[in-house]
PDB file of C-alpha atoms and ligand atoms in Angstrom:
ATOM      1  CA  MET A   1       0.000   0.000   0.000  1.00 46.00           C
ATOM      2  CA  ASN A   2       1.509   3.341  -0.873  1.00 47.00           C
ATOM      3  CA  GLN A   3       2.051   6.158   1.510  1.00 47.00           C
ATOM      4  CA  GLU A   4      -0.752   8.309   0.154  1.00 49.00           C
ATOM      5  CA  THR A   5      -3.403   5.734   0.880  1.00 50.00           C
ATOM      6  CA  ARG A   6      -2.102   5.200   4.412  1.00 73.00           C
ATOM      7  CA  ILE A   7      -1.751   8.841   5.340  1.00 73.00           C
ATOM      8  CA  GLY A   8      -4.462  10.443   3.264  1.00 69.00           C
ATOM      9  CA  PRO A   9      -4.839  14.157   2.656  1.00 64.00           C
ATOM     10  CA  ALA A  10      -7.207  14.616   5.575  1.00 71.00           C
ATOM     11  CA  MET A  11      -4.944  13.032   8.178  1.00 87.00           C
ATOM     12  CA  ASP A  12      -3.481  15.659  10.489  1.00 95.00           C
ATOM     13  CA  ILE A  13      -0.612  13.680  11.959  1.00 97.00           C
ATOM     14  CA  GLN A  14       0.392  16.376  14.456  1.00 98.00           C
ATOM     15  CA  ALA A  15      -3.143  16.504  15.837  1.00 98.00           C
ATOM     16  CA  ILE A  16      -3.188  12.702  16.047  1.00 98.00           C
ATOM     17  CA  VAL A  17       0.166  12.577  17.844  1.00 98.00           C
ATOM     18  CA  ASP A  18      -1.038  15.207  20.338  1.00 98.00           C
ATOM     19  CA  ALA A  19      -4.268  13.286  20.900  1.00 98.00           C
ATOM     20  CA  VAL A  20      -2.396  10.016  21.389  1.00 98.00           C
ATOM     21  CA  LEU A  21      -0.233  11.618  24.052  1.00 98.00           C
ATOM     22  CA  SER A  22      -3.303  12.724  25.980  1.00 97.00           C
ATOM     23  CA  ASP A  23      -4.891   9.276  25.487  1.00 96.00           C
ATOM     24  CA  ALA A  24      -1.838   7.760  27.206  1.00 97.00           C
ATOM     25  CA  GLU A  25      -1.748  10.420  29.934  1.00 96.00           C
ATOM     26  CA  THR A  26      -3.772   8.274  32.365  1.00 96.00           C
ATOM     27  CA  TYR A  27      -1.009   5.665  32.239  1.00 97.00           C
ATOM     28  CA  ARG A  28       1.882   8.097  32.771  1.00 96.00           C
ATOM     29  CA  GLY A  29       4.072   6.714  35.558  1.00 95.00           C
ATOM     30  CA  HIS A  30       2.340   3.310  35.586  1.00 96.00           C
ATOM     31  CA  GLY A  31       4.400   0.111  35.547  1.00 95.00           C
ATOM     32  CA  GLU A  32       7.821  -0.547  37.022  1.00 95.00           C
ATOM     33  CA  VAL A  33      11.087   1.006  35.894  1.00 96.00           C
ATOM     34  CA  ALA A  34      13.858  -1.499  35.141  1.00 95.00           C
ATOM     35  CA  ASN A  35      15.358  -1.683  38.586  1.00 91.00           C
ATOM     36  CA  TYR A  36      17.647  -4.637  37.855  1.00 92.00           C
ATOM     37  CA  ILE A  37      19.940  -2.128  36.118  1.00 93.00           C
ATOM     38  CA  PRO A  38      20.654   0.451  38.867  1.00 93.00           C
ATOM     39  CA  ALA A  39      21.245   3.370  36.462  1.00 92.00           C
ATOM     40  CA  LEU A  40      17.829   2.784  34.856  1.00 94.00           C
ATOM     41  CA  ALA A  41      16.070   2.576  38.221  1.00 93.00           C
ATOM     42  CA  ARG A  42      16.818   6.291  38.691  1.00 92.00           C
ATOM     43  CA  VAL A  43      14.981   7.450  35.520  1.00 95.00           C
ATOM     44  CA  ASP A  44      11.859   9.571  36.060  1.00 96.00           C
ATOM     45  CA  PRO A  45       8.931   7.172  35.460  1.00 96.00           C
ATOM     46  CA  ARG A  46       6.637  10.041  34.436  1.00 97.00           C
ATOM     47  CA  LYS A  47       8.440  10.731  31.148  1.00 98.00           C
ATOM     48  CA  LEU A  48       6.245  10.250  28.096  1.00 98.00           C
ATOM     49  CA  GLY A  49       7.134  11.023  24.507  1.00 98.00           C
ATOM     50  CA  ILE A  50       6.157  10.062  20.960  1.00 98.00           C
ATOM     51  CA  ALA A  51       7.661  10.703  17.537  1.00 98.00           C
ATOM     52  CA  VAL A  52       6.358   9.749  14.101  1.00 98.00           C
ATOM     53  CA  ALA A  53       8.810   9.983  11.173  1.00 98.00           C
ATOM     54  CA  LEU A  54       7.368   9.763   7.681  1.00 97.00           C
ATOM     55  CA  GLY A  55       9.011   8.884   4.396  1.00 96.00           C
ATOM     56  CA  ASP A  56       8.886  12.445   3.116  1.00 95.00           C
ATOM     57  CA  GLY A  57      11.247  13.479   5.909  1.00 93.00           C
ATOM     58  CA  THR A  58       8.634  15.124   8.115  1.00 97.00           C
ATOM     59  CA  THR A  59       8.566  14.291  11.821  1.00 98.00           C
ATOM     60  CA  TYR A  60       5.740  14.852  14.275  1.00 98.00           C
ATOM     61  CA  VAL A  61       6.446  14.815  17.994  1.00 98.00           C
ATOM     62  CA  ALA A  62       4.752  15.313  21.335  1.00 98.00           C
ATOM     63  CA  GLY A  63       5.844  15.222  24.980  1.00 98.00           C
ATOM     64  CA  ASP A  64       9.409  14.204  25.856  1.00 98.00           C
ATOM     65  CA  ALA A  65      10.247  13.150  22.300  1.00 98.00           C
ATOM     66  CA  ASP A  66      13.547  15.009  22.167  1.00 98.00           C
ATOM     67  CA  GLU A  67      14.981  13.730  25.414  1.00 98.00           C
ATOM     68  CA  PRO A  68      17.601  10.991  24.986  1.00 98.00           C
ATOM     69  CA  PHE A  69      16.912   7.772  26.874  1.00 98.00           C
ATOM     70  CA  SER A  70      18.613   4.376  27.106  1.00 98.00           C
ATOM     71  CA  ILE A  71      17.665   2.467  23.954  1.00 98.00           C
ATOM     72  CA  GLN A  72      18.453  -0.940  25.508  1.00 98.00           C
ATOM     73  CA  SER A  73      17.052  -3.819  23.440  1.00 98.00           C
ATOM     74  CA  ILE A  74      15.947  -1.541  20.614  1.00 98.00           C
ATOM     75  CA  SER A  75      19.651  -1.635  19.692  1.00 98.00           C
ATOM     76  CA  LYS A  76      19.198  -5.312  18.759  1.00 98.00           C
ATOM     77  CA  VAL A  77      17.362  -4.308  15.567  1.00 98.00           C
ATOM     78  CA  PHE A  78      20.307  -2.221  14.397  1.00 98.00           C
ATOM     79  CA  THR A  79      23.025  -4.738  15.304  1.00 98.00           C
ATOM     80  CA  LEU A  80      20.975  -7.367  13.462  1.00 98.00           C
ATOM     81  CA  SER A  81      20.814  -5.132  10.375  1.00 98.00           C
ATOM     82  CA  LEU A  82      24.578  -4.612  10.457  1.00 98.00           C
ATOM     83  CA  ALA A  83      25.545  -8.203  11.290  1.00 98.00           C
ATOM     84  CA  LEU A  84      23.436  -9.524   8.414  1.00 98.00           C
ATOM     85  CA  GLY A  85      25.300  -7.122   6.156  1.00 97.00           C
ATOM     86  CA  HIS A  86      28.599  -8.655   7.294  1.00 97.00           C
ATOM     87  CA  VAL A  87      27.814 -12.359   7.435  1.00 97.00           C
ATOM     88  CA  GLY A  88      24.581 -12.717   5.437  1.00 97.00           C
ATOM     89  CA  ALA A  89      22.448 -15.817   5.826  1.00 96.00           C
ATOM     90  CA  SER A  90      25.212 -17.681   7.677  1.00 98.00           C
ATOM     91  CA  LEU A  91      23.969 -15.791  10.750  1.00 98.00           C
ATOM     92  CA  TRP A  92      21.127 -18.326  10.896  1.00 98.00           C
ATOM     93  CA  ASN A  93      23.620 -21.095  11.624  1.00 98.00           C
ATOM     94  CA  HIS A  94      24.181 -19.370  14.965  1.00 98.00           C
ATOM     95  CA  VAL A  95      20.744 -18.070  15.943  1.00 98.00           C
ATOM     96  CA  GLY A  96      17.175 -19.152  15.178  1.00 98.00           C
ATOM     97  CA  ARG A  97      14.117 -17.318  13.902  1.00 98.00           C
ATOM     98  CA  GLU A  98      11.337 -18.574  16.136  1.00 98.00           C
ATOM     99  CA  PRO A  99       9.576 -16.741  18.954  1.00 98.00           C
ATOM    100  CA  SER A 100      10.756 -17.975  22.329  1.00 96.00           C
ATOM    101  CA  GLY A 101       7.605 -17.427  24.378  1.00 94.00           C
ATOM    102  CA  SER A 102      10.036 -16.808  27.243  1.00 95.00           C
ATOM    103  CA  PRO A 103      11.333 -13.727  29.039  1.00 95.00           C
ATOM    104  CA  PHE A 104      14.111 -11.760  27.315  1.00 96.00           C
ATOM    105  CA  ASN A 105      16.830 -13.026  29.640  1.00 95.00           C
ATOM    106  CA  SER A 106      15.709 -16.648  29.972  1.00 95.00           C
ATOM    107  CA  ILE A 107      18.370 -19.367  29.843  1.00 96.00           C
ATOM    108  CA  VAL A 108      16.117 -22.453  29.858  1.00 95.00           C
ATOM    109  CA  GLN A 109      15.885 -23.093  26.101  1.00 95.00           C
ATOM    110  CA  LEU A 110      19.626 -22.705  25.595  1.00 95.00           C
ATOM    111  CA  GLU A 111      20.456 -26.044  27.144  1.00 94.00           C
ATOM    112  CA  GLU A 112      17.924 -28.039  25.145  1.00 94.00           C
ATOM    113  CA  GLU A 113      18.780 -26.210  21.959  1.00 95.00           C
ATOM    114  CA  ARG A 114      22.516 -26.630  22.445  1.00 96.00           C
ATOM    115  CA  GLY A 115      23.559 -23.018  22.708  1.00 98.00           C
ATOM    116  CA  LYS A 116      21.699 -21.764  19.636  1.00 98.00           C
ATOM    117  CA  PRO A 117      19.368 -18.992  20.848  1.00 98.00           C
ATOM    118  CA  ARG A 118      15.803 -19.036  19.530  1.00 98.00           C
ATOM    119  CA  ASN A 119      15.963 -15.641  17.848  1.00 98.00           C
ATOM    120  CA  PRO A 120      18.197 -12.560  17.547  1.00 98.00           C
ATOM    121  CA  LEU A 121      16.006 -10.339  19.729  1.00 98.00           C
ATOM    122  CA  ILE A 122      16.208 -12.191  23.046  1.00 98.00           C
ATOM    123  CA  ASN A 123      19.340 -11.397  25.053  1.00 98.00           C
ATOM    124  CA  ALA A 124      21.148 -14.650  24.227  1.00 98.00           C
ATOM    125  CA  GLY A 125      20.421 -14.170  20.517  1.00 98.00           C
ATOM    126  CA  ALA A 126      21.530 -10.545  20.560  1.00 98.00           C
ATOM    127  CA  ILE A 127      24.783 -11.571  22.254  1.00 98.00           C
ATOM    128  CA  VAL A 128      25.403 -13.990  19.371  1.00 98.00           C
ATOM    129  CA  VAL A 129      24.584 -11.217  16.878  1.00 98.00           C
ATOM    130  CA  SER A 130      27.058  -8.877  18.606  1.00 98.00           C
ATOM    131  CA  ASP A 131      29.706 -11.571  18.325  1.00 98.00           C
ATOM    132  CA  GLN A 132      29.029 -11.940  14.605  1.00 98.00           C
ATOM    133  CA  LEU A 133      29.147  -8.168  14.218  1.00 98.00           C
ATOM    134  CA  ILE A 134      32.570  -8.077  15.862  1.00 98.00           C
ATOM    135  CA  GLY A 135      33.727 -10.878  13.547  1.00 96.00           C
ATOM    136  CA  HIS A 136      37.477 -10.687  13.225  1.00 95.00           C
ATOM    137  CA  ARG A 137      37.713  -7.097  14.462  1.00 96.00           C
ATOM    138  CA  ASP A 138      37.809  -5.868  18.018  1.00 96.00           C
ATOM    139  CA  ALA A 139      34.845  -4.742  20.092  1.00 98.00           C
ATOM    140  CA  ASP A 140      35.658  -1.051  19.697  1.00 98.00           C
ATOM    141  CA  ALA A 141      35.611  -1.290  15.897  1.00 98.00           C
ATOM    142  CA  ALA A 142      32.159  -2.903  16.004  1.00 98.00           C
ATOM    143  CA  MET A 143      30.889  -0.220  18.387  1.00 98.00           C
ATOM    144  CA  ALA A 144      32.289   2.529  16.179  1.00 98.00           C
ATOM    145  CA  GLU A 145      30.455   1.038  13.192  1.00 98.00           C
ATOM    146  CA  LEU A 146      27.195   0.849  15.143  1.00 98.00           C
ATOM    147  CA  LEU A 147      27.446   4.431  16.390  1.00 98.00           C
ATOM    148  CA  ASP A 148      28.319   5.746  12.907  1.00 98.00           C
ATOM    149  CA  PHE A 149      25.364   3.829  11.485  1.00 98.00           C
ATOM    150  CA  LEU A 150      22.972   5.320  14.037  1.00 98.00           C
ATOM    151  CA  ARG A 151      24.340   8.851  13.549  1.00 98.00           C
ATOM    152  CA  ASP A 152      23.919   8.523   9.782  1.00 97.00           C
ATOM    153  CA  ARG A 153      20.449   7.044  10.042  1.00 98.00           C
ATOM    154  CA  ALA A 154      19.241   9.559  12.621  1.00 97.00           C
ATOM    155  CA  GLY A 155      20.982  12.415  10.798  1.00 96.00           C
ATOM    156  CA  VAL A 156      22.605  13.727  13.975  1.00 96.00           C
ATOM    157  CA  GLU A 157      26.149  13.823  15.305  1.00 94.00           C
ATOM    158  CA  GLY A 158      25.264  13.494  18.946  1.00 90.00           C
ATOM    159  CA  VAL A 159      24.433   9.792  19.320  1.00 97.00           C
ATOM    160  CA  GLY A 160      26.596   8.301  22.071  1.00 97.00           C
ATOM    161  CA  ILE A 161      26.884   5.817  24.888  1.00 98.00           C
ATOM    162  CA  ASP A 162      25.746   6.654  28.401  1.00 97.00           C
ATOM    163  CA  GLU A 163      28.848   5.303  30.138  1.00 96.00           C
ATOM    164  CA  ASN A 164      27.089   5.309  33.472  1.00 96.00           C
ATOM    165  CA  VAL A 165      24.427   2.939  32.144  1.00 97.00           C
ATOM    166  CA  ALA A 166      27.045   0.784  30.384  1.00 97.00           C
ATOM    167  CA  MET A 167      28.954   0.397  33.655  1.00 96.00           C
ATOM    168  CA  SER A 168      25.758  -0.359  35.540  1.00 96.00           C
ATOM    169  CA  GLU A 169      24.807  -3.026  32.946  1.00 96.00           C
ATOM    170  CA  SER A 170      28.152  -4.710  33.338  1.00 96.00           C
ATOM    171  CA  THR A 171      28.121  -4.576  37.133  1.00 95.00           C
ATOM    172  CA  ALA A 172      24.614  -6.052  37.209  1.00 95.00           C
ATOM    173  CA  GLY A 173      25.384  -8.369  34.290  1.00 96.00           C
ATOM    174  CA  SER A 174      25.590 -11.810  35.906  1.00 97.00           C
ATOM    175  CA  LEU A 175      22.641 -13.193  33.975  1.00 97.00           C
ATOM    176  CA  ASN A 176      23.891 -11.902  30.612  1.00 98.00           C
ATOM    177  CA  ARG A 177      27.342 -13.285  31.470  1.00 98.00           C
ATOM    178  CA  SER A 178      25.723 -16.655  32.144  1.00 98.00           C
ATOM    179  CA  LEU A 179      23.931 -16.556  28.800  1.00 98.00           C
ATOM    180  CA  ALA A 180      27.139 -15.657  26.979  1.00 98.00           C
ATOM    181  CA  HIS A 181      29.161 -18.384  28.719  1.00 98.00           C
ATOM    182  CA  PHE A 182      26.440 -20.902  28.022  1.00 96.00           C
ATOM    183  CA  VAL A 183      26.465 -20.037  24.325  1.00 98.00           C
ATOM    184  CA  ALA A 184      30.287 -20.087  24.320  1.00 98.00           C
ATOM    185  CA  ALA A 185      30.296 -23.521  25.958  1.00 98.00           C
ATOM    186  CA  PHE A 186      28.531 -24.864  22.864  1.00 98.00           C
ATOM    187  CA  GLY A 187      31.114 -23.229  20.598  1.00 98.00           C
ATOM    188  CA  ASN A 188      28.697 -20.570  19.354  1.00 98.00           C
ATOM    189  CA  LEU A 189      30.879 -17.504  20.058  1.00 98.00           C
ATOM    190  CA  LYS A 190      33.906 -16.590  17.954  1.00 97.00           C
ATOM    191  CA  ASN A 191      35.214 -13.978  20.357  1.00 98.00           C
ATOM    192  CA  PRO A 192      35.972 -14.026  24.099  1.00 98.00           C
ATOM    193  CA  VAL A 193      32.875 -13.597  26.268  1.00 98.00           C
ATOM    194  CA  GLU A 194      33.996 -10.295  27.809  1.00 98.00           C
ATOM    195  CA  GLU A 195      34.803  -8.829  24.383  1.00 98.00           C
ATOM    196  CA  VAL A 196      31.332  -9.744  23.131  1.00 98.00           C
ATOM    197  CA  LEU A 197      29.653  -8.438  26.277  1.00 98.00           C
ATOM    198  CA  SER A 198      31.534  -5.168  26.027  1.00 98.00           C
ATOM    199  CA  VAL A 199      29.656  -4.570  22.752  1.00 98.00           C
ATOM    200  CA  TYR A 200      26.354  -5.902  24.076  1.00 98.00           C
ATOM    201  CA  PHE A 201      26.407  -3.762  27.240  1.00 98.00           C
ATOM    202  CA  ARG A 202      27.451  -0.650  25.332  1.00 98.00           C
ATOM    203  CA  GLN A 203      24.897  -1.085  22.527  1.00 98.00           C
ATOM    204  CA  CYS A 204      22.162  -1.293  25.176  1.00 98.00           C
ATOM    205  CA  ALA A 205      23.536   1.854  26.847  1.00 98.00           C
ATOM    206  CA  ILE A 206      23.294   4.028  23.724  1.00 98.00           C
ATOM    207  CA  ALA A 207      21.167   7.105  24.402  1.00 98.00           C
ATOM    208  CA  MET A 208      18.792   8.397  21.726  1.00 98.00           C
ATOM    209  CA  SER A 209      15.533  10.318  21.632  1.00 98.00           C
ATOM    210  CA  CYS A 210      12.197   9.182  20.173  1.00 98.00           C
ATOM    211  CA  ARG A 211      12.705  11.537  17.236  1.00 98.00           C
ATOM    212  CA  GLN A 212      16.157  10.135  16.517  1.00 98.00           C
ATOM    213  CA  LEU A 213      15.062   6.491  16.781  1.00 98.00           C
ATOM    214  CA  ALA A 214      11.990   6.927  14.582  1.00 98.00           C
ATOM    215  CA  THR A 215      14.119   8.672  11.951  1.00 98.00           C
ATOM    216  CA  ALA A 216      16.859   6.040  12.214  1.00 98.00           C
ATOM    217  CA  ALA A 217      14.396   3.206  11.525  1.00 98.00           C
ATOM    218  CA  LEU A 218      12.890   4.644   8.338  1.00 98.00           C
ATOM    219  CA  TYR A 219      14.839   2.221   6.133  1.00 98.00           C
ATOM    220  CA  LEU A 220      12.850  -0.643   7.681  1.00 98.00           C
ATOM    221  CA  ALA A 221       9.580   0.921   6.513  1.00 98.00           C
ATOM    222  CA  PHE A 222      10.748   1.371   2.914  1.00 98.00           C
ATOM    223  CA  ASP A 223      12.148  -1.974   1.823  1.00 98.00           C
ATOM    224  CA  GLY A 224      15.588  -1.210   3.180  1.00 98.00           C
ATOM    225  CA  VAL A 225      15.889   2.122   1.357  1.00 98.00           C
ATOM    226  CA  GLU A 226      16.362   5.428   3.145  1.00 97.00           C
ATOM    227  CA  PRO A 227      13.353   7.229   1.655  1.00 96.00           C
ATOM    228  CA  ARG A 228      14.823  10.723   1.761  1.00 93.00           C
ATOM    229  CA  THR A 229      18.022   9.909  -0.113  1.00 94.00           C
ATOM    230  CA  GLY A 230      17.202   6.707  -1.994  1.00 96.00           C
ATOM    231  CA  ASP A 231      20.254   4.995  -0.448  1.00 97.00           C
ATOM    232  CA  GLU A 232      19.953   1.246   0.049  1.00 98.00           C
ATOM    233  CA  ILE A 233      20.704   0.544   3.717  1.00 98.00           C
ATOM    234  CA  VAL A 234      19.817  -3.150   3.680  1.00 98.00           C
ATOM    235  CA  ILE A 235      18.503  -5.256   0.818  1.00 97.00           C
ATOM    236  CA  ALA A 236      14.691  -5.350   0.524  1.00 98.00           C
ATOM    237  CA  SER A 237      14.269  -8.993   1.506  1.00 97.00           C
ATOM    238  CA  ARG A 238      16.368  -8.356   4.621  1.00 97.00           C
ATOM    239  CA  ALA A 239      14.230  -5.397   5.696  1.00 98.00           C
ATOM    240  CA  ARG A 240      11.111  -7.542   5.308  1.00 98.00           C
ATOM    241  CA  ARG A 241      12.645 -10.298   7.375  1.00 98.00           C
ATOM    242  CA  ILE A 242      13.818  -7.982  10.142  1.00 98.00           C
ATOM    243  CA  ASN A 243      10.251  -6.665  10.323  1.00 98.00           C
ATOM    244  CA  ALA A 244       8.942 -10.236  10.502  1.00 98.00           C
ATOM    245  CA  LEU A 245      11.259 -10.954  13.434  1.00 98.00           C
ATOM    246  CA  MET A 246      10.212  -7.747  15.167  1.00 98.00           C
ATOM    247  CA  LEU A 247       6.557  -8.716  14.797  1.00 98.00           C
ATOM    248  CA  THR A 248       7.000 -12.267  16.040  1.00 98.00           C
ATOM    249  CA  CYS A 249       9.816 -11.861  18.589  1.00 98.00           C
ATOM    250  CA  GLY A 250      10.227  -8.143  19.341  1.00 98.00           C
ATOM    251  CA  HIS A 251       8.462  -8.287  22.702  1.00 98.00           C
ATOM    252  CA  TYR A 252       9.526 -11.753  23.876  1.00 97.00           C
ATOM    253  CA  ASP A 253       6.668 -13.480  25.717  1.00 96.00           C
ATOM    254  CA  ASN A 254       4.525 -10.401  25.074  1.00 96.00           C
ATOM    255  CA  SER A 255       4.948 -10.525  21.271  1.00 97.00           C
ATOM    256  CA  GLY A 256       1.565 -12.119  20.611  1.00 97.00           C
ATOM    257  CA  ASP A 257      -0.243  -9.560  22.714  1.00 97.00           C
ATOM    258  CA  PHE A 258       1.644  -6.716  21.037  1.00 97.00           C
ATOM    259  CA  ALA A 259       0.749  -8.030  17.566  1.00 98.00           C
ATOM    260  CA  PHE A 260      -2.853  -8.481  18.684  1.00 98.00           C
ATOM    261  CA  ARG A 261      -3.186  -4.989  20.126  1.00 97.00           C
ATOM    262  CA  ILE A 262      -0.980  -2.973  17.809  1.00 98.00           C
ATOM    263  CA  GLY A 263      -0.283  -5.025  14.700  1.00 98.00           C
ATOM    264  CA  LEU A 264       3.064  -3.473  13.816  1.00 98.00           C
ATOM    265  CA  PRO A 265       6.611  -4.830  13.827  1.00 98.00           C
ATOM    266  CA  GLY A 266       8.039  -3.444  17.039  1.00 98.00           C
ATOM    267  CA  LYS A 267      10.938  -3.657  19.442  1.00 98.00           C
ATOM    268  CA  SER A 268      10.861  -2.796  23.096  1.00 98.00           C
ATOM    269  CA  GLY A 269      13.682  -1.836  25.420  1.00 98.00           C
ATOM    270  CA  VAL A 270      13.753  -1.814  29.209  1.00 97.00           C
ATOM    271  CA  GLY A 271      14.648   1.886  29.060  1.00 97.00           C
ATOM    272  CA  GLY A 272      10.948   2.304  28.199  1.00 98.00           C
ATOM    273  CA  GLY A 273      11.280   2.895  24.468  1.00 98.00           C
ATOM    274  CA  ILE A 274       9.299   1.056  21.811  1.00 98.00           C
ATOM    275  CA  LEU A 275      10.204   1.371  18.152  1.00 98.00           C
ATOM    276  CA  ALA A 276       7.493   0.438  15.655  1.00 98.00           C
ATOM    277  CA  VAL A 277       7.639   0.197  11.874  1.00 98.00           C
ATOM    278  CA  VAL A 278       4.707   1.151   9.657  1.00 98.00           C
ATOM    279  CA  PRO A 279       5.644  -0.449   6.326  1.00 98.00           C
ATOM    280  CA  GLY A 280       5.330   1.980   3.412  1.00 97.00           C
ATOM    281  CA  THR A 281       4.536   4.886   5.715  1.00 97.00           C
ATOM    282  CA  GLY A 282       7.201   5.542   8.357  1.00 98.00           C
ATOM    283  CA  ALA A 283       8.436   4.697  11.830  1.00 98.00           C
ATOM    284  CA  VAL A 284       7.209   5.543  15.304  1.00 98.00           C
ATOM    285  CA  CYS A 285       8.989   5.666  18.631  1.00 98.00           C
ATOM    286  CA  VAL A 286       7.342   6.054  22.009  1.00 98.00           C
ATOM    287  CA  TRP A 287       9.050   6.365  25.380  1.00 98.00           C
ATOM    288  CA  SER A 288       7.766   5.979  28.898  1.00 98.00           C
ATOM    289  CA  PRO A 289       9.955   4.187  31.470  1.00 98.00           C
ATOM    290  CA  GLY A 290       7.277   2.252  33.421  1.00 97.00           C
ATOM    291  CA  LEU A 291       7.286  -1.349  32.117  1.00 96.00           C
ATOM    292  CA  ASN A 292       4.864  -4.260  32.079  1.00 93.00           C
ATOM    293  CA  ALA A 293       5.967  -7.715  33.255  1.00 91.00           C
ATOM    294  CA  ALA A 294       7.603  -8.500  29.894  1.00 91.00           C
ATOM    295  CA  GLY A 295       9.743  -5.342  29.916  1.00 93.00           C
ATOM    296  CA  THR A 296       7.607  -3.391  27.431  1.00 95.00           C
ATOM    297  CA  SER A 297       6.670   0.203  28.193  1.00 97.00           C
ATOM    298  CA  LEU A 298       3.164   0.204  29.613  1.00 97.00           C
ATOM    299  CA  ALA A 299       2.095   3.733  28.626  1.00 98.00           C
ATOM    300  CA  GLY A 300       4.132   3.403  25.433  1.00 98.00           C
ATOM    301  CA  ALA A 301       2.163   0.365  24.282  1.00 98.00           C
ATOM    302  CA  ILE A 302      -1.099   2.166  25.086  1.00 98.00           C
ATOM    303  CA  ALA A 303       0.068   5.145  23.026  1.00 98.00           C
ATOM    304  CA  LEU A 304       0.893   2.901  20.063  1.00 98.00           C
ATOM    305  CA  GLU A 305      -2.446   1.153  20.379  1.00 98.00           C
ATOM    306  CA  ARG A 306      -4.243   4.475  20.265  1.00 98.00           C
ATOM    307  CA  LEU A 307      -2.083   5.677  17.361  1.00 98.00           C
ATOM    308  CA  VAL A 308      -3.010   2.604  15.337  1.00 98.00           C
ATOM    309  CA  ASP A 309      -6.696   3.023  16.230  1.00 97.00           C
ATOM    310  CA  ARG A 310      -6.610   6.625  15.099  1.00 97.00           C
ATOM    311  CA  THR A 311      -4.611   6.058  11.886  1.00 97.00           C
ATOM    312  CA  GLY A 312      -5.500   2.538  10.753  1.00 96.00           C
ATOM    313  CA  TRP A 313      -1.782   1.813  10.457  1.00 97.00           C
ATOM    314  CA  SER A 314      -1.915  -1.810  11.652  1.00 97.00           C
ATOM    315  CA  ILE A 315      -0.384  -4.069   8.981  1.00 97.00           C
ATOM    316  CA  PHE A 316      -3.504  -6.199   9.285  1.00 95.00           C
ATOM    317  CA  VAL A 317      -5.901  -3.491   8.174  1.00 84.00           C
TER     318      VAL A 317
HETATM  319  O1  DON B   1      20.486  -7.092  28.795  1.00 59.82           O
HETATM  320  C1  DON B   1      19.529  -6.577  29.369  1.00 59.82           C
HETATM  321  O2  DON B   1      18.867  -7.166  30.208  1.00 59.82           O
HETATM  322  C2  DON B   1      19.197  -5.152  29.002  1.00 59.82           C
HETATM  323  N1  DON B   1      20.399  -4.426  28.709  1.00 59.82           N
HETATM  324  C3  DON B   1      18.303  -5.122  27.796  1.00 59.82           C
HETATM  325  C4  DON B   1      17.017  -5.872  27.997  1.00 59.82           C
HETATM  326  C5  DON B   1      15.868  -5.251  27.296  1.00 59.82           C
HETATM  327  O3  DON B   1      15.884  -4.116  26.934  1.00 59.82           O
HETATM  328  C6  DON B   1      14.637  -6.084  27.195  1.00 59.82           C
HETATM  329  N2  DON B   1      13.620  -5.433  26.412  1.00 59.82           N
HETATM  330  N3  DON B   1      12.551  -5.022  26.653  1.00 59.82           N
END
């Protein structure tokens, strides 16, 4: 479906974004902030922001949409895009493509499935993706590539790592260390565990705003092409497949409910951000730090639900 049919001349996106923010207002501050990462436990739970980026380069924002927050697992979508560019389909020898139905940091399936994580969006899978992204380089080179990619995609210089969060992740990182060692024990990591985790912890600690994330994800809405420049960022089939993984696995054991309520490929992060892709139209990012039990922003998911109701942007329409 082309953009015109999905946006329509009568659709006032700014008015819709403003209305969505007030729809979600009742849920501001609801849910629990991610207190297992001490630096995230200190974030103000009442933050609420939304940004919609469209293919023509326009962006519509409301609330705290320009305040950088910890992107956390949203980073997994970008490392997946880059790792696939490096290693292509051989990535699937190391990580699966099925929903896990388990929490993001679960270890239980890894033993039965011999160290091959179910999908690239759970923590164990993202750790494998980070390893593949490092490849034969060092961790800093992989991080530099990721940061350059995000700066280019978001069109801003100022995308960086919140070192405080990165340190906090590592200090509180016993479970992720266990996942990485478990994967390594089955021979599924090329690089030393701490090298791989130094990328994983830092990618999660990248700080970006809703506006920057929505803009950065536009290539996923347009068959891998950056709509404003025509540059191919990933090949079309890859963009489609990343969207399929976001739809089926992007919210872990909450992915079915998210697809049911919102009907868009999406990726949550425990910083309270949710990135959603509206194929052929644009990308949306919402942020509110209070989380539901699966680590998805509670008010953020409500905002997306209301946005889809008001726009008809579900892919199942
Ligand atoms: O590794 C972790 O647990 C966090 N750095 C990221 C988890 C996350 O964002 C889960 N998503 N909702």
